[in-house]
XYZ file of C-alpha atoms in Angstrom:
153
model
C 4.248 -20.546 8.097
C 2.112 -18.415 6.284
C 0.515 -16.033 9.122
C 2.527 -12.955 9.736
C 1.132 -12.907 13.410
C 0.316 -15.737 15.434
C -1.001 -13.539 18.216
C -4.359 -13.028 17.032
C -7.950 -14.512 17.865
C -8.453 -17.587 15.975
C -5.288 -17.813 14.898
C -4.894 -21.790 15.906
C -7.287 -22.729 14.030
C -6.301 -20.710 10.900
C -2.443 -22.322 11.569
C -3.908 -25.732 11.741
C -5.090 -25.257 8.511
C -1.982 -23.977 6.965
C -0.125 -27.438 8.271
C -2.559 -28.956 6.921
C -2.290 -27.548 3.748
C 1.429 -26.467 3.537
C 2.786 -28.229 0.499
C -0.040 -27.417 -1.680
C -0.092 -24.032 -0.471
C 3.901 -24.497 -0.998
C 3.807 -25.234 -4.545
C 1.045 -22.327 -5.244
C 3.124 -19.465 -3.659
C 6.261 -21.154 -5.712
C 4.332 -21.409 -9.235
C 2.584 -17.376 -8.345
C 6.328 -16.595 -7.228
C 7.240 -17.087 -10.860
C 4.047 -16.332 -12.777
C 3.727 -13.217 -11.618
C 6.578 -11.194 -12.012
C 6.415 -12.401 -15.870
C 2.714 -11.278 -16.087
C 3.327 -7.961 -14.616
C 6.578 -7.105 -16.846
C 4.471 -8.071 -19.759
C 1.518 -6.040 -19.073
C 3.812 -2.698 -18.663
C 5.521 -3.638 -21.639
C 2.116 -4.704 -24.104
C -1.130 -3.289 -21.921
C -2.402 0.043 -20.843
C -2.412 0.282 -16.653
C -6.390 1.209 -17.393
C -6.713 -2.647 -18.202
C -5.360 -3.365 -14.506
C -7.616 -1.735 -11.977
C -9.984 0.762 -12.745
C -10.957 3.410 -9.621
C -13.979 1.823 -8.365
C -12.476 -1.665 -7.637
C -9.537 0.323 -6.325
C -11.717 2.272 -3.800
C -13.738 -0.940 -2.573
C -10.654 -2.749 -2.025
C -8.663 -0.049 0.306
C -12.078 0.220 1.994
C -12.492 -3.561 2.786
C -8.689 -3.790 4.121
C -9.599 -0.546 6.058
C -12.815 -2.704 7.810
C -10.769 -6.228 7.592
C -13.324 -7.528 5.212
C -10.770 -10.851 4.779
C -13.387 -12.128 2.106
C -13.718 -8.449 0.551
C -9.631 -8.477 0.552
C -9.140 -11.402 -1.066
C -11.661 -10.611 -3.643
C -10.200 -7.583 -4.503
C -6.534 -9.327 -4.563
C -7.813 -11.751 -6.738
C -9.630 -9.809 -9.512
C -6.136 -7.281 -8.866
C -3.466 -10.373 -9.383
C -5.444 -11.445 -12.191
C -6.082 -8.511 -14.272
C -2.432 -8.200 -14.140
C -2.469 -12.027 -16.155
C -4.761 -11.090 -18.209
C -3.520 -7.981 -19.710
C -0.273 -10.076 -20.223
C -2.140 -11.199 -23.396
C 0.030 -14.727 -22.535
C -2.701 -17.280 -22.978
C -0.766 -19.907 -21.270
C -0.077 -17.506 -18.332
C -3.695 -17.082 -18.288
C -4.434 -21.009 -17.844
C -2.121 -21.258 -15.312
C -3.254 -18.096 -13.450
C -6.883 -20.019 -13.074
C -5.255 -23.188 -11.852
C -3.633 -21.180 -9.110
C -6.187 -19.213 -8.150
C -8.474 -22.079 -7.928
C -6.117 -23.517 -5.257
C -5.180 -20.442 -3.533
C -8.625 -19.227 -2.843
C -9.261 -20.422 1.085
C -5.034 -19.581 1.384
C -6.065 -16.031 0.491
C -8.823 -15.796 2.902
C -7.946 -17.354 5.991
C -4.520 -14.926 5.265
C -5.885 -11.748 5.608
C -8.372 -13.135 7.930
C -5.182 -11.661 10.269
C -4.583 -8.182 10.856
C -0.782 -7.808 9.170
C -1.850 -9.473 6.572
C -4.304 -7.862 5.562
C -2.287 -4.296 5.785
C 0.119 -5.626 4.147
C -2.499 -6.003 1.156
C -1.774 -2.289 0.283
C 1.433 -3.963 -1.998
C -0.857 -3.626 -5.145
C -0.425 0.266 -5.425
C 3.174 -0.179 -5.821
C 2.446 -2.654 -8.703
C -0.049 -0.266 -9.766
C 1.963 2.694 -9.787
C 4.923 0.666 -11.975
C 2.461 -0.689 -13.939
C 0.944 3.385 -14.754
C 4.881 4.133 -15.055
C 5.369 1.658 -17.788
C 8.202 0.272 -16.372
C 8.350 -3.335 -16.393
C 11.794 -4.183 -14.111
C 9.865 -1.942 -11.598
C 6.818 -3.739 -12.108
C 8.847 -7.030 -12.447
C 10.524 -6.177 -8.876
C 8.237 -5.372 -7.009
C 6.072 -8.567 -7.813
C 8.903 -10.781 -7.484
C 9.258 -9.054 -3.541
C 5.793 -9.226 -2.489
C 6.008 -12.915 -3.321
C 9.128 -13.894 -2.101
C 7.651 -12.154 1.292
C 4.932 -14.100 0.991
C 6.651 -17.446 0.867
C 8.968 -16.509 3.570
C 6.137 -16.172 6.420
């Protein structure tokens, strides 16, 4: 449930895990499902977009999904994902944002450890570009889709 391709190398191993896993991995994706969206329509409506993601972390995180860094990737998505929280300026979102990621950590790893995954990383430039627009339903949208997708593989 949580691979978008099970035709890959190492890919039993990595499902395996995800059984293993799959309710706490459940709840995570649920809680992020609603966290998010809220964090990001916040930030576009109290933050500046420079808070977010500033060029350099940009750069080093299309150029690990480009080599299928998985541990670069999910680096990069987490510092992304969570300077979206934090520029929120919702101290509560914030707490629960660390609680999450805390969990989610090996989720986000072993995910892009596959191929379609890890393209499908490229989601945070639509966020971005909302985010630089200002507008929070876009922002709000388009947060609420990428996790909805997530939860649905």
């Amino acid at each position: 449930a949580f691979v978008a391709s099970d035709k890959e190398a190492g890919t039993e191993q990595t499902v395996q895990w995800f059984r293993a896993n799959e309710m706490e991995l459940l709840d995570c994706v649920q809680v992020r499902n609603a966290l998010e969206p809220l964090a990001a329509r916040l930030m576009a409506e109290r933050s500046s977009p420079r808070i977010c993601w500033n060029c350099n972390t940009s750069i080093k995180f299309v150029e690990a999904v480009e080599k299928q860094d998985a541990a670069t990737i999910a680096k990069y998505d987490e510092k992304f994902h969570t300077s979206i929280v934090k520029a929120s300026r919702n101290q509560l979102l914030i707490k629960i944002n660390h609680q999450t990621c805390e969990r989610i950590k090996n989720f986000r790893q072993r995910t892009f450890q596959h191929n379609q995954n890890a393209l499908n990383a490229y989601a945070p430039r639509k966020i971005l570009a909302a985010l630089q627009a200002g507008d929070a339903d876009a922002a709000e949208l388009i947060c609420t889709a990428i996790w909805s997708w997530w939860h649905r593989i």
